[in-house]
Coordinates of C-alpha atoms and ligand atoms in Angstrom, one line a residue:
X1358 CA 0.0 0.0 0.0
X1359 CA 1.4 3.4 -1.0
X1360 CA 1.6 6.2 1.5
X1361 CA 0.7 8.7 -1.2
X1362 CA -2.9 9.8 -1.4
X1363 CA -4.4 10.5 -4.8
X1364 CA -6.6 13.6 -4.9
X1365 CA -9.7 13.3 -7.1
X1366 CA -11.3 16.6 -7.5
X1367 CA -15.0 16.7 -8.3
X1368 CA -15.6 20.5 -8.1
X1369 CA -16.7 20.5 -11.7
X1370 CA -19.1 17.5 -11.3
X1371 CA -20.5 17.1 -7.8
X1372 CA -19.6 20.7 -6.9
X1373 CA -21.1 22.1 -10.0
X1374 CA -24.5 20.3 -9.4
X1375 CA -25.3 23.0 -6.8
X1376 CA -28.1 25.2 -7.9
X1377 CA -26.8 28.6 -9.0
X1378 CA -23.2 27.4 -9.3
X1379 CA -23.3 26.4 -13.0
X1380 CA -20.3 27.4 -15.1
X1381 CA -19.9 27.8 -18.8
X1382 CA -17.3 25.8 -20.7
X1383 CA -14.7 28.6 -20.7
X1384 CA -15.1 29.0 -17.0
X1385 CA -14.8 25.2 -16.4
X1386 CA -11.6 25.2 -18.4
X1387 CA -10.2 28.0 -16.3
X1388 CA -11.0 26.0 -13.1
X1389 CA -9.6 22.8 -14.6
X1390 CA -6.3 24.5 -15.4
X1391 CA -6.1 25.9 -11.9
X1392 CA -6.7 22.4 -10.6
X1393 CA -3.9 21.1 -12.8
X1394 CA -1.6 23.8 -11.4
X1395 CA -2.7 22.9 -7.9
X1396 CA -1.5 19.3 -8.5
X1397 CA -4.7 17.3 -8.3
X1398 CA -4.3 13.7 -9.7
X1399 CA -7.8 13.3 -11.2
X1400 CA -10.3 15.9 -12.4
X1401 CA -13.9 14.7 -12.6
X1402 CA -15.0 17.0 -15.5
X1403 CA -18.7 16.1 -15.8
X1404 CA -21.5 13.7 -16.4
X1405 CA -21.6 13.7 -20.2
X1406 CA -25.0 12.1 -20.8
X1407 CA -26.7 14.5 -18.5
X1408 CA -26.6 17.5 -20.9
X1409 CA -24.8 18.7 -24.1
X1410 CA -23.1 21.3 -21.9
X1411 CA -21.5 18.6 -19.7
X1412 CA -20.5 16.6 -22.7
X1413 CA -18.8 19.6 -24.3
X1414 CA -17.0 20.5 -21.0
X1415 CA -15.5 17.0 -20.7
X1416 CA -14.3 17.2 -24.3
X1417 CA -12.8 20.7 -23.9
X1418 CA -11.2 20.0 -20.5
X1419 CA -9.7 16.8 -22.0
X1420 CA -8.1 18.9 -24.7
X1421 CA -7.0 21.7 -22.3
X1422 CA -5.4 19.7 -19.5
X1423 CA -2.1 18.0 -19.9
X1424 CA -1.3 15.5 -17.1
X1425 CA -4.1 14.9 -14.6
X1426 CA -6.5 12.0 -15.4
X1427 CA -9.8 13.3 -16.7
X1428 CA -12.8 11.4 -15.4
X1429 CA -16.4 11.2 -16.7
X1430 CA -19.3 10.0 -14.6
X1431 CA -21.9 7.5 -15.8
X1432 CA -24.7 5.4 -14.4
X1433 CA -24.4 1.6 -14.8
X1434 CA -26.0 2.0 -18.2
X1435 CA -24.4 1.2 -21.5
X1436 CA -25.6 4.3 -23.3
X1437 CA -24.1 6.5 -20.5
X1438 CA -20.8 4.7 -20.9
X1439 CA -20.8 5.0 -24.7
X1440 CA -21.3 8.8 -24.3
X1441 CA -18.7 9.2 -21.6
X1442 CA -16.1 7.3 -23.7
X1443 CA -16.9 9.6 -26.7
X1444 CA -16.5 12.7 -24.5
X1445 CA -13.1 11.4 -23.2
X1446 CA -11.7 10.8 -26.6
X1447 CA -9.2 13.7 -26.4
X1448 CA -8.1 12.9 -22.8
X1449 CA -4.4 12.0 -22.5
X1450 CA -5.5 9.8 -19.5
X1451 CA -9.2 9.1 -19.4
X1452 CA -11.2 7.4 -16.7
X1453 CA -14.8 6.2 -16.7
X1454 CA -16.5 6.5 -13.3
X1455 CA -19.5 4.1 -13.4
X1456 CA -21.6 2.8 -10.6
X1457 CA -24.9 1.9 -8.9
X1458 CA -26.6 2.1 -5.5
X1459 CA -25.8 -0.7 -3.1
X1460 CA -27.7 0.2 0.1
X1461 CA -31.1 -1.4 0.8
X1462 CA -32.7 2.0 0.2
X1463 CA -31.3 2.3 -3.2
X1464 CA -31.7 -1.4 -4.2
X1465 CA -35.3 -1.8 -3.1
X1466 CA -36.7 1.8 -3.1
X1467 CA -34.8 3.6 -5.9
X1468 CA -33.8 0.8 -8.3
X1469 CA -36.7 -1.5 -7.5
X1470 CA -34.3 -4.4 -7.8
X1471 CA -32.6 -7.2 -5.8
X1472 CA -29.0 -7.4 -4.4
X1473 CA -28.1 -10.2 -6.9
X1474 CA -29.3 -8.2 -9.9
X1475 CA -27.4 -5.1 -8.7
X1476 CA -24.3 -7.1 -8.4
X1477 CA -24.7 -8.4 -12.0
X1478 CA -25.4 -4.9 -13.3
X1479 CA -22.3 -3.5 -11.4
X1480 CA -20.0 -6.2 -13.0
X1481 CA -21.5 -5.7 -16.4
X1482 CA -21.0 -1.9 -16.3
X1483 CA -17.4 -2.3 -15.3
X1484 CA -16.7 -4.8 -18.1
X1485 CA -18.5 -2.6 -20.6
X1486 CA -16.5 0.5 -19.6
X1487 CA -13.3 -1.6 -19.9
X1488 CA -13.9 -2.0 -23.6
X1489 CA -13.2 1.7 -23.9
X1490 CA -10.6 2.6 -21.2
X1491 CA -8.2 0.8 -19.0
X1492 CA -8.9 3.0 -16.0
X1493 CA -12.4 2.3 -14.7
X1494 CA -13.6 3.5 -11.3
X1495 CA -16.7 1.9 -9.8
X1496 CA -18.9 3.8 -7.2
X1497 CA -21.1 1.9 -4.8
X1498 CA -23.7 4.7 -4.3
X1499 CA -24.8 5.1 -0.7
X1500 CA -22.1 2.8 0.5
X1501 CA -22.3 4.6 3.8
X1502 CA -25.6 2.9 4.5
X1503 CA -24.8 -0.4 2.7
X1504 CA -24.3 -3.6 4.6
X1505 CA -20.6 -4.3 4.8
X1506 CA -20.8 -8.0 3.8
X1507 CA -22.8 -7.3 0.7
X1508 CA -20.6 -4.2 -0.1
X1509 CA -17.5 -6.4 0.1
X1510 CA -19.1 -8.9 -2.4
X1511 CA -19.8 -6.1 -4.8
X1512 CA -16.3 -4.6 -4.4
X1513 CA -14.7 -8.0 -4.9
X1514 CA -16.7 -8.6 -8.0
X1515 CA -16.0 -5.3 -9.7
X1516 CA -12.3 -5.5 -9.0
X1517 CA -12.4 -9.0 -10.6
X1518 CA -14.2 -7.4 -13.5
X1519 CA -11.3 -4.9 -13.9
X1520 CA -12.1 -1.8 -11.8
X1521 CA -8.9 0.0 -11.0
X1522 CA -10.4 2.2 -8.3
X1523 CA -13.4 1.5 -6.1
X1524 CA -15.3 4.5 -4.6
X1525 CA -17.1 4.1 -1.3
X1526 CA -19.3 7.1 -1.1
X1527 CA -21.1 8.2 2.0
X1528 CA -23.7 9.7 -0.3
X1529 CA -26.0 11.0 2.4
X1530 CA -23.3 12.1 4.9
X1531 CA -24.8 9.7 7.5
X1532 CA -21.9 7.7 8.9
X1533 CA -19.8 8.5 12.0
X1534 CA -16.1 8.7 11.5
X1535 CA -15.4 5.5 13.4
X1536 CA -18.1 3.7 11.4
X1537 CA -16.7 4.9 8.1
X1538 CA -13.2 3.9 9.2
X1539 CA -14.4 0.5 10.1
X1540 CA -16.2 0.1 6.8
X1541 CA -13.0 0.8 4.9
X1542 CA -11.0 -1.5 7.2
X1543 CA -13.7 -4.3 6.7
X1544 CA -13.2 -4.0 2.9
X1545 CA -9.4 -3.9 3.2
X1546 CA -9.5 -7.1 5.4
X1547 CA -12.2 -9.0 3.6
X1548 CA -12.2 -8.3 -0.1
X1549 CA -10.0 -10.8 -2.1
X1550 CA -7.9 -8.9 -4.6
X1551 CA -8.3 -5.5 -2.9
X1552 CA -4.6 -4.8 -3.4
X1553 CA -5.3 -4.7 -7.2
X1554 CA -7.4 -1.6 -6.9
X1555 CA -7.3 1.7 -5.0
X1556 CA -10.1 2.3 -2.5
X1557 CA -11.5 5.8 -2.6
X1558 CA -13.6 7.9 -0.2
X1559 CA -16.3 10.3 -1.3
X1560 CA -18.0 11.8 1.7
X1561 CA -20.8 14.3 1.9
X1562 CA -21.2 16.8 4.7
X1563 CA -24.8 16.6 5.8
X1564 CA -23.8 16.2 9.5
X1565 CA -20.6 18.2 9.2
X1566 CA -18.5 15.0 9.2
X1567 CA -17.2 14.8 5.6
X1568 CA -13.6 15.7 6.4
X1569 CA -13.5 13.5 9.6
X1570 CA -15.0 10.6 7.7
X1571 CA -12.5 11.0 4.8
X1572 CA -9.6 11.1 7.3
X1573 CA -10.9 8.0 9.0
X1574 CA -11.1 6.2 5.6
X1575 CA -7.6 7.2 4.8
X1576 CA -6.3 6.0 8.2
X1577 CA -7.8 2.6 7.4
X1578 CA -6.4 2.1 3.9
X1579 CA -8.2 4.4 1.4
X1580 CA -5.7 5.9 -0.9
X1581 CA -7.8 8.2 -3.0
X1582 CA -10.0 11.0 -1.6
X1583 CA -12.8 12.6 -3.6
X1584 CA -13.0 16.3 -2.7
X1585 CA -14.1 19.7 -3.9
X1586 CA -12.6 23.2 -3.6
X1587 CA -14.2 25.0 -0.6
X1588 CA -16.2 21.9 0.1
X1589 CA -18.9 22.9 -2.4
X1590 CA -21.4 20.2 -3.4
X1591 CA -24.9 18.9 -3.2
X1592 CA -26.8 20.0 -0.1
X1593 CA -24.3 20.6 2.7
X1594 CA -21.4 19.9 0.3
X1595 CA -18.6 17.4 -0.2
X1596 CA -15.3 17.0 1.7
X1597 CA -13.1 20.0 1.1
X1598 CA -9.8 19.5 -0.7
X1599 CA -8.0 22.2 1.4
X1600 CA -9.0 20.6 4.7
X1601 CA -7.9 17.0 3.8
X1602 CA -4.6 18.2 2.2
X1603 CA -3.7 20.5 5.1
X1604 CA -4.6 17.9 7.7
X1605 CA -2.2 15.5 6.0
X1606 CA 0.5 18.1 5.8
X1607 CA 0.1 19.5 9.3
X1608 CA -0.2 16.0 10.9
X1609 CA 2.3 14.2 8.7
X1610 CA 4.2 13.0 11.8
X1611 CA 1.1 11.0 12.9
X1612 CA -0.4 10.0 9.5
X1613 CA 2.7 9.7 7.3
X1614 CA 0.7 10.3 4.1
X1615 CA 1.5 12.7 1.3
X1616 CA -0.3 14.3 -1.6
X1617 CA 0.9 15.9 -4.8
X1618 CA -0.8 19.2 -4.0
X1619 CA 1.1 22.5 -4.2
X1620 CA -0.4 23.9 -1.1
X1621 CA 0.7 27.5 -1.9
X1622 CA -1.9 27.4 -4.7
X1623 CA -4.8 26.6 -2.4
X1624 CA -5.9 30.1 -1.6
X1625 CA -6.0 31.4 -5.1
X1626 CA -7.8 28.3 -6.4
X1627 CA -10.4 28.8 -3.6
X1628 CA -10.9 32.4 -4.6
X1629 CA -11.2 31.5 -8.3
X1630 CA -13.9 28.9 -7.7
X1631 CA -15.8 31.1 -5.3
X1632 CA -15.8 34.0 -7.7
X1633 CA -16.7 32.1 -10.9
X1634 CA -19.5 30.1 -9.1
X1635 CA -20.8 33.1 -7.1
X1636 CA -20.5 30.9 -4.0
X1637 CA -19.3 32.9 -1.0
X1638 CA -16.8 31.1 1.4
X1639 CA -18.0 31.4 4.9
X1640 CA -15.7 33.7 6.9
X1641 CA -14.8 31.0 9.5
X1642 CA -14.3 28.3 6.9
X1643 CA -11.2 26.2 7.9
X1644 CA -8.1 27.1 5.8
X1645 CA -9.6 29.5 3.2
X1646 CA -12.1 31.6 5.2
X1647 CA -11.5 35.3 5.6
X1648 CA -11.0 34.8 9.3
X1649 CA -9.0 31.5 9.2
X1650 CA -5.8 33.4 10.1
X1651 CA -7.2 36.5 11.6
X1652 CA -6.4 37.1 15.3
X1653 CA -8.7 39.6 16.8
X1654 CA -8.5 39.2 20.5
X1655 CA -5.7 41.2 22.3
X1656 CA -4.4 38.1 24.0
X1657 CA -4.1 36.2 20.7
X1658 CA -2.6 39.1 18.8
X1659 CA 0.0 39.5 21.5
X1660 CA 0.7 35.7 21.5
X1661 CA 1.1 35.6 17.7
X1662 CA 3.4 38.6 17.6
X1663 CA 5.7 36.9 20.2
X1664 CA 5.7 33.6 18.3
X1665 CA 3.3 32.8 15.4
X1666 CA 3.0 29.2 16.5
X1667 CA 1.5 30.2 19.8
X1668 CA -1.9 30.4 18.1
X1669 CA -1.3 29.3 14.5
X1670 CA -0.9 25.6 13.5
X1671 CA -0.6 26.5 9.8
X1672 CA 1.7 29.1 8.3
X1673 CA -0.7 31.2 6.1
X1674 CA 2.0 31.3 3.4
X1675 CA 1.8 27.5 3.1
X1676 CA -1.7 28.0 1.6
X1677 CA -0.7 31.0 -0.4
X1678 CA -2.0 33.8 1.9
X1679 CA 1.1 35.9 1.9
X1680 CA -0.1 39.4 1.8
X1681 CA -3.6 39.1 3.2
X1682 CA -3.3 42.4 4.9
X1683 CA -2.8 44.3 1.7
X1684 CA -5.6 46.7 1.0
X1685 CA -5.9 48.5 -2.3
X1686 CA -7.1 52.1 -2.5
X1687 CA -7.9 54.7 -5.1
X1688 CA -4.2 55.5 -5.2
X1689 CA -3.1 52.0 -6.0
X1690 CA -1.9 51.7 -9.6
X1691 CA -2.6 49.2 -12.3
X1692 CA 0.6 47.2 -11.4
X1693 CA -0.6 46.8 -7.8
X1694 CA -4.0 45.6 -9.0
X1695 CA -2.4 43.2 -11.4
X1696 CA -0.1 41.8 -8.7
X1697 CA -3.1 41.4 -6.4
X1698 CA -5.1 39.7 -9.2
X1699 CA -2.3 37.3 -9.8
X1700 CA -2.1 36.4 -6.1
X1701 CA -5.8 35.7 -6.3
X1702 CA -5.3 33.4 -9.3
X1703 CA -6.6 35.7 -12.1
X1704 CA -4.4 35.9 -15.1
X1705 CA -6.0 38.6 -17.3
X1706 CA -4.9 39.7 -20.7
X1707 CA -4.3 43.4 -21.2
X1708 CA -7.9 44.3 -22.4
X1709 CA -9.5 42.5 -19.5
X1710 CA -7.1 44.1 -17.0
X1711 CA -7.9 47.5 -18.4
X1712 CA -11.6 46.8 -17.9
X1713 CA -11.1 45.5 -14.4
X1714 CA -8.9 48.5 -13.6
X1715 CA -11.6 50.9 -14.8
X1716 CA -14.2 49.2 -12.6
X1717 CA -11.7 49.2 -9.8
X1718 CA -11.3 53.0 -10.0
X1719 CA -15.1 53.5 -10.1
X1720 CA -15.4 51.3 -6.9
X1721 CA -12.4 53.0 -5.2
X1722 CA -14.2 56.3 -5.7
X1723 CA -17.1 55.0 -3.6
X1724 CA -15.3 52.8 -1.2
X1725 CA -12.1 53.5 0.8
X1726 CA -10.5 50.1 1.1
X1727 CA -10.7 47.5 -1.7
X1728 CA -10.2 44.0 -0.4
X1729 CA -9.7 40.6 -2.0
X1730 CA -13.4 39.9 -2.1
X1731 CA -14.1 43.2 -3.9
X1732 CA -11.4 42.5 -6.4
X1733 CA -12.7 39.1 -7.1
X1734 CA -16.2 40.6 -7.7
X1735 CA -14.8 43.1 -10.2
X1736 CA -13.4 40.2 -12.2
X1737 CA -16.7 38.4 -12.0
X1738 CA -18.4 41.5 -13.4
X1739 CA -16.1 41.6 -16.4
X1740 CA -16.7 37.9 -17.1
X1741 CA -20.5 38.5 -17.1
X1742 CA -20.5 41.5 -19.4
X1743 CA -21.6 39.7 -22.6
X1744 CA -25.3 39.6 -21.4
X1745 CA -28.2 40.2 -23.8
X1746 CA -30.1 42.4 -21.3
X1747 CA -28.1 45.2 -19.6
X1748 CA -29.2 47.7 -16.9
X1749 CA -28.3 51.1 -18.3
X1750 CA -30.0 53.4 -15.9
X1751 CA -31.6 53.1 -12.5
X1752 CA -33.0 55.9 -10.4
X1753 CA -35.0 55.5 -7.2
X1754 CA -36.9 57.9 -5.0
X1755 CA -37.6 56.5 -1.5
X1756 CA -37.9 57.6 2.1
X1757 CA -39.9 57.1 5.2
X1758 CA -43.0 59.1 4.0
X1759 CA -42.7 58.7 0.3
X1760 CA -44.1 56.0 -2.0
X1761 CA -40.9 54.3 -3.4
X1762 CA -40.6 54.8 -7.1
X1763 CA -38.0 53.4 -9.6
X1764 CA -37.2 54.3 -13.2
X1765 CA -35.1 51.9 -15.2
X1766 CA -33.6 51.8 -18.6
X1767 CA -32.7 48.4 -20.1
X1768 CA -30.7 47.7 -23.2
X1769 CA -32.0 44.5 -24.8
X1770 CA -29.8 43.4 -27.6
X1771 CA -29.0 47.0 -28.5
X1772 CA -32.6 48.4 -28.2
X1773 CA -33.4 50.7 -25.2
X1774 CA -36.6 50.4 -23.1
X1775 CA -37.7 52.7 -20.2
X1776 CA -40.2 52.0 -17.4
X1777 CA -41.3 53.5 -14.1
X1778 CA -43.0 51.6 -11.2
X1779 CA -43.8 52.0 -7.5
X1780 CA -43.3 49.4 -4.9
X1781 CA -43.3 48.7 -1.1
X1782 CA -39.6 49.6 -1.1
X1783 CA -37.0 50.7 -3.7
X1784 CA -35.9 47.1 -4.5
X1785 CA -39.5 46.1 -5.1
X1786 CA -40.1 49.2 -7.3
X1787 CA -37.0 48.5 -9.4
X1788 CA -37.9 44.9 -9.9
X1789 CA -41.5 45.8 -10.9
X1790 CA -40.2 48.4 -13.4
X1791 CA -37.9 45.7 -15.0
X1792 CA -40.8 43.3 -15.1
X1793 CA -42.9 45.8 -17.0
X1794 CA -40.2 45.8 -19.7
X1795 CA -39.4 42.1 -19.9
X1796 CA -43.0 41.0 -19.7
X1797 CA -42.4 37.6 -18.2
X1798 CA -44.3 35.9 -15.5
X1799 CA -41.4 35.4 -13.1
X1800 CA -41.6 35.2 -9.3
X1801 CA -38.8 35.9 -6.9
X1802 CA -38.5 32.7 -4.7
X1803 CA -35.4 33.6 -2.7
X1804 CA -33.6 36.9 -2.1
X1805 CA -30.4 37.3 -0.1
X1806 CA -28.5 40.5 0.5
X1807 CA -25.0 40.4 2.2
X1808 CA -22.3 42.9 2.8
X1809 CA -18.9 41.6 1.8
X1810 CA -16.8 42.8 4.7
X1811 CA -17.9 45.7 6.9
X1812 CA -18.6 49.5 6.9
X1813 CA -21.6 51.4 5.4
X1814 CA -19.6 52.0 2.2
X1815 CA -19.2 48.2 1.7
X1816 CA -20.2 46.4 -1.5
X1817 CA -23.5 44.6 -1.1
X1818 CA -24.0 41.2 -2.8
X1819 CA -27.4 39.9 -3.9
X1820 CA -28.2 36.3 -4.7
X1821 CA -31.7 35.6 -5.9
X1822 CA -33.7 32.7 -7.3
X1823 CA -36.5 33.2 -9.8
X1824 CA -39.2 30.8 -10.8
X1825 CA -40.3 30.8 -14.5
X1826 CA -42.6 28.1 -15.8
X1827 CA -41.6 25.8 -12.9
X1828 CA -37.9 26.2 -13.7
X1829 CA -35.4 27.8 -11.3
X1830 CA -33.0 30.5 -12.4
X1831 CA -30.3 32.0 -10.2
X1832 CA -29.0 35.6 -10.4
X1833 CA -26.2 37.5 -8.8
X1834 CA -25.3 41.2 -8.5
X1835 CA -22.8 43.2 -6.5
X1836 CA -22.7 47.0 -6.0
X1837 CA -22.2 49.6 -3.3
X1838 CA -25.8 50.5 -3.9
X1839 CA -28.0 47.5 -2.9
X1840 CA -30.9 48.6 -5.1
X1841 CA -28.6 48.4 -8.1
X1842 CA -27.1 45.1 -6.9
X1843 CA -30.7 43.7 -6.6
X1844 CA -31.7 44.9 -10.1
X1845 CA -28.4 43.5 -11.5
X1846 CA -29.1 40.1 -9.8
X1847 CA -32.7 40.1 -11.2
X1848 CA -31.4 40.8 -14.7
X1849 CA -28.6 38.2 -14.4
X1850 CA -31.3 35.6 -13.7
X1851 CA -33.4 36.8 -16.6
X1852 CA -30.4 36.5 -18.9
X1853 CA -30.1 32.9 -18.0
X1854 CA -33.6 32.1 -19.3
X1855 CA -34.0 30.9 -22.8
X1856 CA -34.8 33.9 -25.1
X1857 CA -38.4 34.3 -26.2
Ligands
LIG3232 O1 -22.4 11.0 -3.6 C1 -22.3 10.1 -4.5 O2 -22.7 9.0 -4.2 C2 -21.9 10.4 -5.8 C3 -21.6 9.3 -6.7 C4 -22.3 9.6 -8.0 C5 -20.2 9.1 -6.9 O3 -21.6 11.6 -6.1
LIG3233 ZN1 -21.4 12.8 -4.3

């Protein structure tokens, strides 16, 4: 058994399934290249049969990425496997990730089947995938709630059929760390031929135990961990890459297991994913949260100044946070902005840098200190600018004794439209005015306003969810004026709907 852990990143598959986090192909390639630079061993690039967009992303990522293995997900269905193999045809190293549910819930209540039939389907899927690629990973969905004895039979059979990696997902995030560790140990001790494959963990965070379960799995013999940047993923998310990697690095003396990750790239990859997916990182998130290395109490500050290790178990520079205290202001030049952007993982060509710099100057006019999150938002703005519908003008009249009124001008594919409306507040009035122009029956299902850092001059971020014809569309906007941020978020969601 090797003492090297393979890092399998599923940010672009399990992570990207989160509503509102969808990326276009260009953005996915940007993330894939950042993952390659970070040093992940496997990039799960998508589920090709699920949509033409996923298919295209797997193709383009396969072309763009040089050395990591590119993996495509399938169900244990021949058509899925055919399509995945087709999508992987440009991959220098391609892997098909096929599988089926093995828990009583999945066998009887999802697949309407029997354990024997599932075992046969598992073996058949692996054999079928082997016709296309040498590297086949099998997942036993809901392994966390599967019976160990039956799971061991399935694992043994798929290894015999040629699986090179067997994934043991805790799909519902249900198991306790000691149970998950025992499950992996059971498989290592009871599956004949287990040494011919790598056992992998894939833990979800429903009870906040994804990282603990992953570490328990590794301590009991798993040598691949399936993770996402910032722990994004379905529901409460997946195991976060940065946590697993930094646990192994910080506690190497106890665990003795290494990865290929260049940890100094962690912070910038985290920022890139958060920005492109419009998915904020909680301030107290381990390793990459804004406060992860901030010492605010006097006692702690004093202790850190005397010796960093009094209160820090990780050197922030190990994860690429070298100049976290640098704050840009209106006086910062283009070179300072470019340097900051590079630290945050954004490599922009001259034209994009000029655009971001212009936006930076506009923001610096309104806000004294420009921090990392602000800079990342400016980049996000430039990425989004190709939209069909743009907000050109917004004016609101509001106050304690006035009826709030908003006037908007939209530019729709080059044509200008104006409207005025009243509402129960300035945001409501602005959205009603926009609705008058776009004439679509949409309802706002969720609306969230957040300040990025602090101060009344801060940038406000708005995330909203619209319902149109039973489909959900997510929008995002950011501005020092929250009415503008709300209108931008509303328009962002409208831009994602199919054109009439
Ligand atoms: O959580 C899970 O079980 C999965 C599988 C499809 C690998 O994501
Ligand atoms: Zn999953």
